[in-house]
């Protein structure tokens, strides 16, 4: 995903920052716990298309995470 585009995108629910997860091809909002899909390089920023993040995914993405391997 283009870094300039990512810098402009915000969560449509809370207007917070999003984290791009390349492995899943998704944009994650930790505040709302939602994952927005990226299809064919285009972010789908519709709440009804988002999926709920699992607890493990939220912990993995959390900014205070330590011990990354």
N, C-alpha and C. Protein backbone atom coordinates (compact mmCIF):
# COMPACT_ATOMS: atom_id res chain seq x y z
N UNK A 1 0.84 -1.18 0.00
CA UNK A 1 0.00 0.00 0.00
C UNK A 1 0.89 1.24 0.00
N UNK A 2 0.49 2.22 -0.74
CA UNK A 2 1.23 3.47 -0.85
C UNK A 2 1.27 4.20 0.50
N UNK A 3 2.46 4.57 0.94
CA UNK A 3 2.62 5.22 2.25
C UNK A 3 1.92 6.57 2.31
N UNK A 4 1.89 7.30 1.22
CA UNK A 4 1.20 8.60 1.21
C UNK A 4 -0.30 8.41 1.39
N UNK A 5 -0.87 7.41 0.73
CA UNK A 5 -2.29 7.13 0.89
C UNK A 5 -2.58 6.68 2.32
N UNK A 6 -1.75 5.82 2.85
CA UNK A 6 -1.94 5.34 4.22
C UNK A 6 -1.91 6.48 5.22
N UNK A 7 -1.07 7.47 5.00
CA UNK A 7 -0.98 8.62 5.91
C UNK A 7 -2.27 9.44 5.90
N UNK A 8 -3.02 9.40 4.80
CA UNK A 8 -4.26 10.18 4.69
C UNK A 8 -5.48 9.44 5.24
N UNK A 9 -5.43 8.13 5.24
CA UNK A 9 -6.59 7.34 5.64
C UNK A 9 -6.76 7.31 7.15
N UNK A 10 -8.01 7.39 7.59
CA UNK A 10 -8.35 7.25 9.02
C UNK A 10 -9.54 6.30 9.13
N UNK A 11 -9.74 5.79 10.31
CA UNK A 11 -10.87 4.92 10.57
C UNK A 11 -12.17 5.73 10.36
N UNK A 12 -13.12 5.21 9.59
CA UNK A 12 -14.37 5.95 9.38
C UNK A 12 -15.23 6.03 10.64
N UNK A 13 -14.97 5.18 11.62
CA UNK A 13 -15.77 5.19 12.85
C UNK A 13 -15.24 6.22 13.86
N UNK A 14 -13.94 6.16 14.15
CA UNK A 14 -13.38 7.01 15.21
C UNK A 14 -12.43 8.09 14.69
N UNK A 15 -12.12 8.06 13.41
CA UNK A 15 -11.17 9.00 12.77
C UNK A 15 -9.74 8.82 13.28
N UNK A 16 -9.46 7.65 13.86
CA UNK A 16 -8.13 7.35 14.37
C UNK A 16 -7.20 6.79 13.30
N UNK A 17 -5.93 6.65 13.69
CA UNK A 17 -4.91 6.12 12.79
C UNK A 17 -5.16 4.64 12.50
N UNK A 18 -4.72 4.23 11.34
CA UNK A 18 -4.82 2.84 10.93
C UNK A 18 -3.43 2.25 10.74
N UNK A 19 -3.32 0.96 10.97
CA UNK A 19 -2.06 0.27 10.78
C UNK A 19 -2.26 -0.74 9.66
N UNK A 20 -1.40 -0.68 8.64
CA UNK A 20 -1.50 -1.61 7.52
C UNK A 20 -0.81 -2.91 7.88
N UNK A 21 -1.54 -4.00 7.77
CA UNK A 21 -0.99 -5.34 8.01
C UNK A 21 -0.87 -6.02 6.65
N UNK A 22 0.34 -6.01 6.12
CA UNK A 22 0.61 -6.54 4.79
C UNK A 22 0.24 -8.02 4.68
N UNK A 23 0.52 -8.82 5.74
CA UNK A 23 0.26 -10.26 5.69
C UNK A 23 -1.21 -10.58 5.45
N UNK A 24 -2.09 -9.76 6.05
CA UNK A 24 -3.53 -9.99 5.90
C UNK A 24 -4.16 -9.11 4.83
N UNK A 25 -3.39 -8.14 4.31
CA UNK A 25 -3.90 -7.16 3.36
C UNK A 25 -5.12 -6.44 3.96
N UNK A 26 -4.90 -5.90 5.18
CA UNK A 26 -5.95 -5.21 5.91
C UNK A 26 -5.39 -3.96 6.59
N UNK A 27 -6.30 -3.04 6.90
CA UNK A 27 -6.00 -1.88 7.71
C UNK A 27 -6.66 -2.08 9.06
N UNK A 28 -5.87 -2.00 10.14
CA UNK A 28 -6.39 -2.26 11.48
C UNK A 28 -6.56 -0.97 12.26
N UNK A 29 -7.72 -0.86 12.91
CA UNK A 29 -7.99 0.22 13.86
C UNK A 29 -8.03 -0.43 15.24
N UNK A 30 -7.02 -0.14 16.06
CA UNK A 30 -6.95 -0.75 17.38
C UNK A 30 -8.01 -0.21 18.32
N UNK A 31 -8.36 1.05 18.17
CA UNK A 31 -9.34 1.66 19.06
C UNK A 31 -10.71 0.97 18.93
N UNK A 32 -11.16 0.79 17.71
CA UNK A 32 -12.46 0.16 17.47
C UNK A 32 -12.36 -1.35 17.35
N UNK A 33 -11.14 -1.86 17.18
CA UNK A 33 -10.96 -3.30 17.04
C UNK A 33 -11.49 -3.83 15.73
N UNK A 34 -11.31 -3.05 14.66
CA UNK A 34 -11.82 -3.44 13.35
C UNK A 34 -10.69 -3.58 12.33
N UNK A 35 -10.90 -4.48 11.38
CA UNK A 35 -9.95 -4.69 10.28
C UNK A 35 -10.68 -4.42 8.97
N UNK A 36 -10.20 -3.43 8.23
CA UNK A 36 -10.79 -3.07 6.94
C UNK A 36 -10.00 -3.76 5.83
N UNK A 37 -10.67 -4.45 4.92
CA UNK A 37 -9.95 -5.16 3.86
C UNK A 37 -9.38 -4.21 2.81
N UNK A 38 -8.31 -4.67 2.19
CA UNK A 38 -7.74 -3.98 1.03
C UNK A 38 -7.86 -4.96 -0.13
N UNK A 39 -8.67 -4.59 -1.11
CA UNK A 39 -8.93 -5.47 -2.25
C UNK A 39 -8.36 -4.86 -3.52
N UNK A 40 -7.50 -5.61 -4.17
CA UNK A 40 -6.84 -5.14 -5.40
C UNK A 40 -6.17 -3.79 -5.18
N UNK A 41 -5.58 -3.61 -3.99
CA UNK A 41 -4.87 -2.38 -3.67
C UNK A 41 -5.75 -1.22 -3.26
N UNK A 42 -7.06 -1.46 -3.15
CA UNK A 42 -8.00 -0.39 -2.80
C UNK A 42 -8.58 -0.67 -1.41
N UNK A 43 -8.38 0.25 -0.45
CA UNK A 43 -8.95 0.06 0.88
C UNK A 43 -10.47 0.17 0.84
N UNK A 44 -11.14 -0.79 1.46
CA UNK A 44 -12.60 -0.78 1.55
C UNK A 44 -12.93 -0.26 2.95
N UNK A 45 -13.24 1.03 3.03
CA UNK A 45 -13.41 1.71 4.31
C UNK A 45 -14.87 1.79 4.74
N UNK A 46 -15.58 0.72 4.57
CA UNK A 46 -16.98 0.64 4.97
C UNK A 46 -17.09 -0.19 6.24
N UNK A 47 -17.68 0.36 7.30
CA UNK A 47 -17.80 -0.40 8.55
C UNK A 47 -18.48 -1.75 8.38
N UNK A 48 -19.44 -1.84 7.48
CA UNK A 48 -20.13 -3.12 7.28
C UNK A 48 -19.25 -4.17 6.59
N UNK A 49 -18.15 -3.74 5.98
CA UNK A 49 -17.21 -4.67 5.34
C UNK A 49 -16.07 -5.06 6.29
N UNK A 50 -15.94 -4.35 7.40
CA UNK A 50 -14.86 -4.62 8.35
C UNK A 50 -15.17 -5.86 9.18
N UNK A 51 -14.11 -6.48 9.65
CA UNK A 51 -14.28 -7.62 10.56
C UNK A 51 -13.73 -7.23 11.92
N UNK A 52 -14.21 -7.91 12.94
CA UNK A 52 -13.77 -7.66 14.31
C UNK A 52 -12.40 -8.31 14.52
N UNK A 53 -11.46 -7.56 15.10
CA UNK A 53 -10.15 -8.10 15.42
C UNK A 53 -10.24 -9.01 16.63
N UNK A 54 -9.46 -10.08 16.61
CA UNK A 54 -9.38 -10.95 17.78
C UNK A 54 -8.50 -10.30 18.84
N UNK A 55 -8.57 -10.80 20.05
CA UNK A 55 -7.73 -10.27 21.14
C UNK A 55 -6.26 -10.42 20.77
N UNK A 56 -5.88 -11.55 20.20
CA UNK A 56 -4.49 -11.78 19.81
C UNK A 56 -4.02 -10.76 18.78
N UNK A 57 -4.89 -10.43 17.82
CA UNK A 57 -4.53 -9.44 16.80
C UNK A 57 -4.35 -8.06 17.42
N UNK A 58 -5.22 -7.71 18.35
CA UNK A 58 -5.09 -6.41 19.02
C UNK A 58 -3.79 -6.34 19.80
N UNK A 59 -3.44 -7.41 20.50
CA UNK A 59 -2.20 -7.44 21.26
C UNK A 59 -0.99 -7.38 20.35
N UNK A 60 -1.06 -8.07 19.22
CA UNK A 60 0.06 -8.09 18.27
C UNK A 60 0.33 -6.70 17.72
N UNK A 61 -0.72 -5.93 17.48
CA UNK A 61 -0.60 -4.60 16.89
C UNK A 61 -0.38 -3.49 17.92
N UNK A 62 -0.53 -3.79 19.20
CA UNK A 62 -0.47 -2.73 20.20
C UNK A 62 0.90 -2.04 20.22
N UNK A 63 0.92 -0.72 20.36
CA UNK A 63 2.17 0.04 20.28
C UNK A 63 3.15 -0.28 21.41
N UNK A 64 2.69 -0.77 22.55
CA UNK A 64 3.58 -1.05 23.65
C UNK A 64 4.11 -2.46 23.67
N UNK A 65 3.91 -3.19 22.62
CA UNK A 65 4.32 -4.59 22.55
C UNK A 65 5.83 -4.71 22.60
N UNK A 66 6.32 -5.64 23.41
CA UNK A 66 7.76 -5.89 23.52
C UNK A 66 8.05 -7.34 23.19
N UNK A 67 9.31 -7.62 22.97
CA UNK A 67 9.72 -8.99 22.72
C UNK A 67 9.40 -9.50 21.34
N UNK A 68 9.27 -8.62 20.36
CA UNK A 68 8.97 -9.03 18.99
C UNK A 68 10.12 -9.86 18.44
N UNK A 69 9.80 -10.91 17.72
CA UNK A 69 10.82 -11.80 17.15
C UNK A 69 10.86 -11.68 15.66
